[in-house]
Short mmCIF file of C-alpha atoms in Angstrom, two decimals:
data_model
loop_
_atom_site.label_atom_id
_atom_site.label_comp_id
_atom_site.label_asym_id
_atom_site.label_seq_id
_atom_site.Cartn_x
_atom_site.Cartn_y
_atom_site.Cartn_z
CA UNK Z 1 -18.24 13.47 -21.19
CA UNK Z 2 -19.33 15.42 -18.28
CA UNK Z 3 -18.38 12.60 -15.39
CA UNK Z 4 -20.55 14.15 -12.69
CA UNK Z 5 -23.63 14.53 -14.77
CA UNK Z 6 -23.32 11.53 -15.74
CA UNK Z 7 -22.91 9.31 -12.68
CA UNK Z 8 -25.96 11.41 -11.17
CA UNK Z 9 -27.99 10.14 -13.94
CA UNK Z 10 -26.66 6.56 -13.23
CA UNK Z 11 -27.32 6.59 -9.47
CA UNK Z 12 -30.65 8.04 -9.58
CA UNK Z 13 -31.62 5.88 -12.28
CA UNK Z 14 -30.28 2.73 -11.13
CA UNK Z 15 -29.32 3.58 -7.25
CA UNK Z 16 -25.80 2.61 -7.93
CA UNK Z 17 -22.96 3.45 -9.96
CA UNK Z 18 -19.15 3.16 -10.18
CA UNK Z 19 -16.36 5.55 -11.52
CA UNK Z 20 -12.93 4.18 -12.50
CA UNK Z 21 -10.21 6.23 -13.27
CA UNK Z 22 -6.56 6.23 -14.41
CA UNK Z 23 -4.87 7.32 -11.43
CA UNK Z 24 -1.37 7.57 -12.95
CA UNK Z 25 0.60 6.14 -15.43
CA UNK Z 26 4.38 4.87 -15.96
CA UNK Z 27 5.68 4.85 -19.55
CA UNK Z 28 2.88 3.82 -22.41
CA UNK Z 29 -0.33 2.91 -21.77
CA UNK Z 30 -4.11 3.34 -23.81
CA UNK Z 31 -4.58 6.57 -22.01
CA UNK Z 32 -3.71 9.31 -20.42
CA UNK Z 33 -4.21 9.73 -16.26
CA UNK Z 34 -7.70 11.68 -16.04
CA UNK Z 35 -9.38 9.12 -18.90
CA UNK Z 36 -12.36 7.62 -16.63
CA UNK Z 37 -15.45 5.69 -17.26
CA UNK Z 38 -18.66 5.51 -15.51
CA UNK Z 39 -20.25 2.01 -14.64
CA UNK Z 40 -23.74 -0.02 -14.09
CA UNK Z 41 -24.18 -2.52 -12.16
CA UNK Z 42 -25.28 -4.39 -15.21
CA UNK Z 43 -21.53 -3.40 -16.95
CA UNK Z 44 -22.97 -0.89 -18.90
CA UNK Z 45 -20.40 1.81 -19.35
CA UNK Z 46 -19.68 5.41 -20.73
CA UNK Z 47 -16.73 6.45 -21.40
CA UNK Z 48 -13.28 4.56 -21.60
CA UNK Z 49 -10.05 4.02 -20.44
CA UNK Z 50 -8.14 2.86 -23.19
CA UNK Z 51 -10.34 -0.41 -24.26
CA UNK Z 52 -8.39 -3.87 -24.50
CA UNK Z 53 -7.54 -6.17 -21.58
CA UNK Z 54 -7.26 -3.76 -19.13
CA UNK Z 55 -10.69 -2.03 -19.44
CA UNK Z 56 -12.05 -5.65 -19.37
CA UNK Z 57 -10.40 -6.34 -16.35
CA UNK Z 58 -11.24 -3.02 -14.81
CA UNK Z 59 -14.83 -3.12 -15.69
CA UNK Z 60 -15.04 -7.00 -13.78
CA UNK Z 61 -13.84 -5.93 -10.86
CA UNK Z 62 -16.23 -2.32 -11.00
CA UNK Z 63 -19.13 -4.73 -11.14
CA UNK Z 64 -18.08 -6.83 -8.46
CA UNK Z 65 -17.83 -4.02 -5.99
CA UNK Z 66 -21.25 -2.98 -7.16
CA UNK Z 67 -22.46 -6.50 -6.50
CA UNK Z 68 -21.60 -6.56 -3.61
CA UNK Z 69 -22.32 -2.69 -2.10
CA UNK Z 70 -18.33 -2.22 -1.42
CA UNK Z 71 -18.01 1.33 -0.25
CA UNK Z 72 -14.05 1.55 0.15
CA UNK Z 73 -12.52 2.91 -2.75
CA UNK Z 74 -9.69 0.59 -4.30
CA UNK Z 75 -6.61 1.05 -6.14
CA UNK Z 76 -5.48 -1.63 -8.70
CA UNK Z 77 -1.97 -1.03 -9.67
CA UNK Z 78 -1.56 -2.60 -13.25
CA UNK Z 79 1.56 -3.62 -15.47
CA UNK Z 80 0.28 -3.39 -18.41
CA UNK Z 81 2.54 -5.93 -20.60
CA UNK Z 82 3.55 -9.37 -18.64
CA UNK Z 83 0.09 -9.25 -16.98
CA UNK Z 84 -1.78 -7.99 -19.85
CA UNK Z 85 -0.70 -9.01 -22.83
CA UNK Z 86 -1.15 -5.50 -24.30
CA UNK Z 87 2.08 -4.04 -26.16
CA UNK Z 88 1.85 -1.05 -24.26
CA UNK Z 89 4.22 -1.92 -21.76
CA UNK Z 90 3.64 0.79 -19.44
CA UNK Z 91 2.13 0.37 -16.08
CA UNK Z 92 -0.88 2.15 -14.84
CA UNK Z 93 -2.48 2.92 -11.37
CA UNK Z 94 -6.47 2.63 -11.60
CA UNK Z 95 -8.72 3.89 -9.21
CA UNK Z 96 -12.28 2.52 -8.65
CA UNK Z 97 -15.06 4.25 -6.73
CA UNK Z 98 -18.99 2.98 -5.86
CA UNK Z 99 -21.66 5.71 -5.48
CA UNK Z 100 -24.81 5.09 -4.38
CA UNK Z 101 -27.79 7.53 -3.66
CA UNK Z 102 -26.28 8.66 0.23
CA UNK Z 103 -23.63 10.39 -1.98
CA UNK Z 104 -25.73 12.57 -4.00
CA UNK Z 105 -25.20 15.19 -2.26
CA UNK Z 106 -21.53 15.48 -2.77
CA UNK Z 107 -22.14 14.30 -6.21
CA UNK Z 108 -24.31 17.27 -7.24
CA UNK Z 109 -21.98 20.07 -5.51
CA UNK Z 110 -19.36 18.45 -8.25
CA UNK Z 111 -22.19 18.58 -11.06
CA UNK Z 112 -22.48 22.16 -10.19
CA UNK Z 113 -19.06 23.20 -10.52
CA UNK Z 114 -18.74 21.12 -13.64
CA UNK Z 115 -21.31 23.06 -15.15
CA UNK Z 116 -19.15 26.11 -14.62
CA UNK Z 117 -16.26 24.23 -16.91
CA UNK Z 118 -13.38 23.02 -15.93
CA UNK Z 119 -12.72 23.23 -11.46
CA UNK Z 120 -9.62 21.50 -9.38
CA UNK Z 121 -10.30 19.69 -6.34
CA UNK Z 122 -8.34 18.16 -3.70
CA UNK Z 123 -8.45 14.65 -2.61
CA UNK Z 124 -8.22 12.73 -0.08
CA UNK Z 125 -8.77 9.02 1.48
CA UNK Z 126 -10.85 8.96 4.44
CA UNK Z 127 -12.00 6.00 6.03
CA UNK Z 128 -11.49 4.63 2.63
CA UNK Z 129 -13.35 6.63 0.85
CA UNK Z 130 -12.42 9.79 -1.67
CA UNK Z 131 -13.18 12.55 0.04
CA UNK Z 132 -13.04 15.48 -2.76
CA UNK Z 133 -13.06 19.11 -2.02
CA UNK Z 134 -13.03 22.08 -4.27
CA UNK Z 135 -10.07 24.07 -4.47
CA UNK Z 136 -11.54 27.59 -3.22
CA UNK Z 137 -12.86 25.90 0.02
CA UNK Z 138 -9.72 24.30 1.25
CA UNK Z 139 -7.84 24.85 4.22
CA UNK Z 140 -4.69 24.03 5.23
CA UNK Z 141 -5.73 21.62 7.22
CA UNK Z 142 -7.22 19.45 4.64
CA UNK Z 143 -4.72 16.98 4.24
CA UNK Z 144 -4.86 17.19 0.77
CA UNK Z 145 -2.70 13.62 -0.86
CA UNK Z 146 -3.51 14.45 -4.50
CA UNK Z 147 -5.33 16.93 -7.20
CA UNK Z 148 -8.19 16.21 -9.58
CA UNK Z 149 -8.86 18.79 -12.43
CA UNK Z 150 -12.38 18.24 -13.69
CA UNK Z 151 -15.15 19.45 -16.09
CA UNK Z 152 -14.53 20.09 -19.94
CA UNK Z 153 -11.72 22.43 -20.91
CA UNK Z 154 -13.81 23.21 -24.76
CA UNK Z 155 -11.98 25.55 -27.02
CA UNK Z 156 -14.51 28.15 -28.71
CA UNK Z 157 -14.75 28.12 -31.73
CA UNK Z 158 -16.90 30.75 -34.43
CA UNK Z 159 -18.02 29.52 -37.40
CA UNK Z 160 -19.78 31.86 -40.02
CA UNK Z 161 -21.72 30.44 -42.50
CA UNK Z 162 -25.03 28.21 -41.91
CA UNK Z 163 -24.10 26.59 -45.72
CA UNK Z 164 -24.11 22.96 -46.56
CA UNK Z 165 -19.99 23.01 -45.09
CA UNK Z 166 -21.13 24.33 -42.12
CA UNK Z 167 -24.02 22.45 -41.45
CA UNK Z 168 -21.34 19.50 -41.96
CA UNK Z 169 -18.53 21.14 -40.12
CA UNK Z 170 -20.70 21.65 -36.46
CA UNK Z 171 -21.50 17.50 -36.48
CA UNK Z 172 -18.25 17.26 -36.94
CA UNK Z 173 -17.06 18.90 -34.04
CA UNK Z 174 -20.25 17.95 -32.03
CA UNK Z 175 -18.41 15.26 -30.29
CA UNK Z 176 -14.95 16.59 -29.90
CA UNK Z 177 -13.87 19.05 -27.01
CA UNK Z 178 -15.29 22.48 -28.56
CA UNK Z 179 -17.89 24.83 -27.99
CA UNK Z 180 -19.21 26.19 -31.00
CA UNK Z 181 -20.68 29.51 -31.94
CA UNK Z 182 -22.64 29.22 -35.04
CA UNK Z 183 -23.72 32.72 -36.73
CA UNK Z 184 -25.47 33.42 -39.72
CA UNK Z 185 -27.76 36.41 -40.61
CA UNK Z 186 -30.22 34.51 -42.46
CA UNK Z 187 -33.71 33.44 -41.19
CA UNK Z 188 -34.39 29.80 -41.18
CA UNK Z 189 -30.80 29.38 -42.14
CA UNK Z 190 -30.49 27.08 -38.91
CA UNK Z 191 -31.89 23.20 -38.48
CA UNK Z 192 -34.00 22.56 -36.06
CA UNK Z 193 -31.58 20.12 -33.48
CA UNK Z 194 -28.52 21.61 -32.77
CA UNK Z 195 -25.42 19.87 -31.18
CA UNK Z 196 -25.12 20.09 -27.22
CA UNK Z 197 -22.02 22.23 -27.71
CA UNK Z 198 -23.16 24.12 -30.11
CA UNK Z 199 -25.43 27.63 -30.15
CA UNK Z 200 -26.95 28.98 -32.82
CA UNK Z 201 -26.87 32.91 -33.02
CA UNK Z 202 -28.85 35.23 -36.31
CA UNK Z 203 -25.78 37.85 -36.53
CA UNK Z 204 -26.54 41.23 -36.37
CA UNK Z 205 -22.54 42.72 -35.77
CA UNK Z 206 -19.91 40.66 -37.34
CA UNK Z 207 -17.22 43.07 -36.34
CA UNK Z 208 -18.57 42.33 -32.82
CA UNK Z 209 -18.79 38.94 -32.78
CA UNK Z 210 -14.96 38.82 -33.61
CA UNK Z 211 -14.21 41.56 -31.27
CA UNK Z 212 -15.64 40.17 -28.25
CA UNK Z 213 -14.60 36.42 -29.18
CA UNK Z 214 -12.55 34.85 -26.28
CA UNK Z 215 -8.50 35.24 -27.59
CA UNK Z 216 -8.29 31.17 -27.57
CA UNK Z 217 -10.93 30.78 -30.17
CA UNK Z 218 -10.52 29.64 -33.62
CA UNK Z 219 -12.60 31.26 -36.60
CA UNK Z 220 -14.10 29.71 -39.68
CA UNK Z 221 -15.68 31.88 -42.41
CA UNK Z 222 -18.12 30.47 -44.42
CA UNK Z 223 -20.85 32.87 -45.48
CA UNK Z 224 -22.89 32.97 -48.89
CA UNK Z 225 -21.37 36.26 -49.02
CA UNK Z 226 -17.72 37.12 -50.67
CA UNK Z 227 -17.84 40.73 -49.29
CA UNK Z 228 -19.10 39.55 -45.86
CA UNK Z 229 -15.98 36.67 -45.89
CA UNK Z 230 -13.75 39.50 -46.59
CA UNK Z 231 -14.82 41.86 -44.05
CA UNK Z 232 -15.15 39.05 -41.64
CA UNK Z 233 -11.71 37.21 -42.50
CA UNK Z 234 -10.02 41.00 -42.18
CA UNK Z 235 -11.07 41.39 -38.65
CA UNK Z 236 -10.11 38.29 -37.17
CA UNK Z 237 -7.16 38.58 -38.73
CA UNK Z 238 -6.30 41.78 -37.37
CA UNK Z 239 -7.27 40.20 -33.79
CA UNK Z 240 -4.38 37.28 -34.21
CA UNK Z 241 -6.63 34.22 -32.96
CA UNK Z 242 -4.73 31.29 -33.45
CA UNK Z 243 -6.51 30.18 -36.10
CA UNK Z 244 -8.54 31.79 -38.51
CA UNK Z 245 -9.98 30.02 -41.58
CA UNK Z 246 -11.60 30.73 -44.63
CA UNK Z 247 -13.30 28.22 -47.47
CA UNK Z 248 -12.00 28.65 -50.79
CA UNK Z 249 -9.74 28.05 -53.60
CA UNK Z 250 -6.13 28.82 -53.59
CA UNK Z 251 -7.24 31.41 -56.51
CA UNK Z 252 -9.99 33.19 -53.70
CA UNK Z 253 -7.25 33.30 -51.46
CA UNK Z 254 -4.93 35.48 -53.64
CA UNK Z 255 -7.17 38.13 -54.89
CA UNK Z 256 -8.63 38.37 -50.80
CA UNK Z 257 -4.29 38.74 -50.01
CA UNK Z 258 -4.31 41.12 -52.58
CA UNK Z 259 -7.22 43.40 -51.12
CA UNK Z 260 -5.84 42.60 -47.49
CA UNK Z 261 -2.81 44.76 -48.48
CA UNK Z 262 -4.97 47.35 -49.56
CA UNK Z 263 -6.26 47.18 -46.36
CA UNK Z 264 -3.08 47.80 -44.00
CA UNK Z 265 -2.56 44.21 -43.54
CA UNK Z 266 0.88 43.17 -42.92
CA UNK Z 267 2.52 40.14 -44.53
CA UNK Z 268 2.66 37.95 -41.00
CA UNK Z 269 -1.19 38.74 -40.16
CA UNK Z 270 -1.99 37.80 -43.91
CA UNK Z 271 0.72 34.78 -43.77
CA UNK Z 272 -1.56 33.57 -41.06
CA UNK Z 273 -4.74 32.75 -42.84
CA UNK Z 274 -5.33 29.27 -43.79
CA UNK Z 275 -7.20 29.08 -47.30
CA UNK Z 276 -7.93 26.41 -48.33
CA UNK Z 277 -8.94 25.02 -45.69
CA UNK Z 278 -8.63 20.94 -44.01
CA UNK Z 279 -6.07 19.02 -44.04
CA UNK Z 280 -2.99 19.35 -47.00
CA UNK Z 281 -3.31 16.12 -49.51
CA UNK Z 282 -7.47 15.58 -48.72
CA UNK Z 283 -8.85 17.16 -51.97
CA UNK Z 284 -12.29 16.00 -52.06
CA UNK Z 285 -14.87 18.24 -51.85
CA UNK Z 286 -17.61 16.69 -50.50
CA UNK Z 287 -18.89 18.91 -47.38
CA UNK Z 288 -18.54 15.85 -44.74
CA UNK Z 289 -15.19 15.54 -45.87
CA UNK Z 290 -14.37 18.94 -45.88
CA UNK Z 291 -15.90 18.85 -42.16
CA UNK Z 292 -14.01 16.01 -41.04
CA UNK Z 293 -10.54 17.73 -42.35
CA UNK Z 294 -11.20 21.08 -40.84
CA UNK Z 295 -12.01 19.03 -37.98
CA UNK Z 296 -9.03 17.01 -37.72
CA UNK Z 297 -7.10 20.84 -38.63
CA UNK Z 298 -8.64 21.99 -35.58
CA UNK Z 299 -7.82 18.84 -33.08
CA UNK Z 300 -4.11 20.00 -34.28
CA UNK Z 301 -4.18 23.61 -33.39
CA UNK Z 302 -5.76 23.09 -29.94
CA UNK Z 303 -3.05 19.89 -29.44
CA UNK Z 304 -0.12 23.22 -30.49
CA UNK Z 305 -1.88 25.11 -28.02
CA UNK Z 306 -2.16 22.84 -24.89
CA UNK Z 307 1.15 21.69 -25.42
CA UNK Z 308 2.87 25.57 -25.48
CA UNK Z 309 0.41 26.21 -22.42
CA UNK Z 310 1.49 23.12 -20.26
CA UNK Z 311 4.97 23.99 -20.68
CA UNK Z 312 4.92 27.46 -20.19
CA UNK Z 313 2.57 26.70 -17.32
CA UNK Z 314 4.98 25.18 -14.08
CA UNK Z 315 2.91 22.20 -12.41
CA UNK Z 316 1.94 21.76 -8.80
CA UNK Z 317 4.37 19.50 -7.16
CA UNK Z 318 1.39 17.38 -5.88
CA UNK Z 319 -0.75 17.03 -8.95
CA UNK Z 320 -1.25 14.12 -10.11
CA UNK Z 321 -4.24 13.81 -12.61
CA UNK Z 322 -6.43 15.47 -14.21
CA UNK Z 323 -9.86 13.93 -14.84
#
């Protein structure tokens, strides 16, 4: 969810909106700090922070402030088990913001940035209120107390093939945190409505599509073409993306090995490719379910990636979440 955009929407729509987040958190709890949802005055909401008793609770008190036009921001620090009832057992810090249409202004400069992907900004209370600023205009003498990362951090992700699989595969991913490149050199091979984070492209270069594909993306070959796979899988292999994979039988896979080798391939690029494709143990070959394994496949690799990034990567000493 793009949390700017959306409370925007909600404030020009309905003149008032709130925006709770998870602050911090201690131990277990539904969700991690950065999970946020936006608010009506009515208690309409999108988004979540973990459901349960605590997003019930969270949501009451949103409302209220709306209710009653509160402007200071509050923080509602929240055991989670004695309090709560939820098994959990953590303890969570939530913070709860009203907007109304006198903040548009600094809404939209944080819609604009969020367009861009993700941004950091530095926070701070003033008067009550959270005062954000973005990273690149900060000065010293900010008084920074905290860090926000914001916008969607979507891994790309190339699929070839405009097939029934891939047709199943993109509303698959439509809702999860990628941004999908969808090629296929037929005409009309395309529907008509395509997934927000999704573009269709008519390929004219395959070797070019890999070869100026962003190093973080993971590839899926699909095509109606067993040459075109080949050609396709050989180049992305040859590229090392963390993931490149191609539909088929385990019998496909060993006669492509054996003309990778042929090739120049060596043994670790080759070990790399995943054919078949999905999950091991889902053997059903229905094209949703396909989708929703390859999906699922996917949710893995970027979890492998975030996690080597985040630990190679040192943190500020004053960050404290990411939203």
């Amino acid at each position: 969810m793009k949390v700017w955009h959306q409370l925007a929407e909600l404030v020009r729509r309905h003149d008032a909106a709130a925006l709770v987040s998870v602050h911090d958190v201690k131990g277990s709890a539904p969700r991690e700090a950065g999970a946020c949802m936006v608010v009506r005055r009515d208690g309409a909401f999108h988004g979540t922070i973990g459901g349960g008793q605590l997003e019930f609770l969270m949501l009451d008190i949103a409302r209220g402030m709306l209710e009653r036009h509160e402007r200071p921001a509050r923080f509602v620090d929240q055991a989670l088990g004695p309090d709560l009832g939820q098994c959990c057992g953590g303890r969570v810090k939530i913070l709860i913001e009203t907007f109304g249409k006198q903040d548009l202004e600094d809404i939209d400069s944080l819609v604009e940035a969020e367009e861009e992907g993700e941004f950091e900004v530095e926070c701070r209370l003033v008067d009550g209120r959270v005062v954000r600023d973005l990273s690149s205009a900060v000065g010293d003498d900010k008084g920074t107390q905290w860090r926000e990362t914001h916008g969607e951090n979507r891994t790309p992700v190339l699929i070839f093939g405009a097939g029934h699989v891939g047709r199943a595969l993109v509303l698959a991913l439509a809702p999860l945190p990628f941004a999908v490149r969808w090629l296929d050199d037929r005409e009309g091979a395309f529907p008509s409505h395509m997934p927000a984070n999704a573009t269709a492209v008519r390929m004219q270069d395959p070797a070019a599509e890999i070869a100026n594909a962003p190093a973080n993306a993971v590839v899926l070959v699909m095509t109606h073409d067993h040459p075109l796979d080949m050609a396709i899988t050989e180049a992305a292999l040859r590229r090392g993306f963390p993931y490149v994979g191609l539909i088929g039988s385990a019998t496909k896979r060993a006669r492509f090995e054996k003309r990778f080798r042929e090739m120049g391939l060596s043994d670790r690029q080759i070990r790399a490719l995943v054919c078949p494709i999905g999950l091991p143990g889902i053997k059903a070959k229905e094209p949703a379910v396909i989708a929703a394994s390859v999906a699922a496949q996917l949710l893995q690799v970027r979890e492998r990636r975030s996690s080597v990034l985040n630990f190679s990567r040192p943190a500020a000493a004053n960050d404290k979440t990411a939203l």
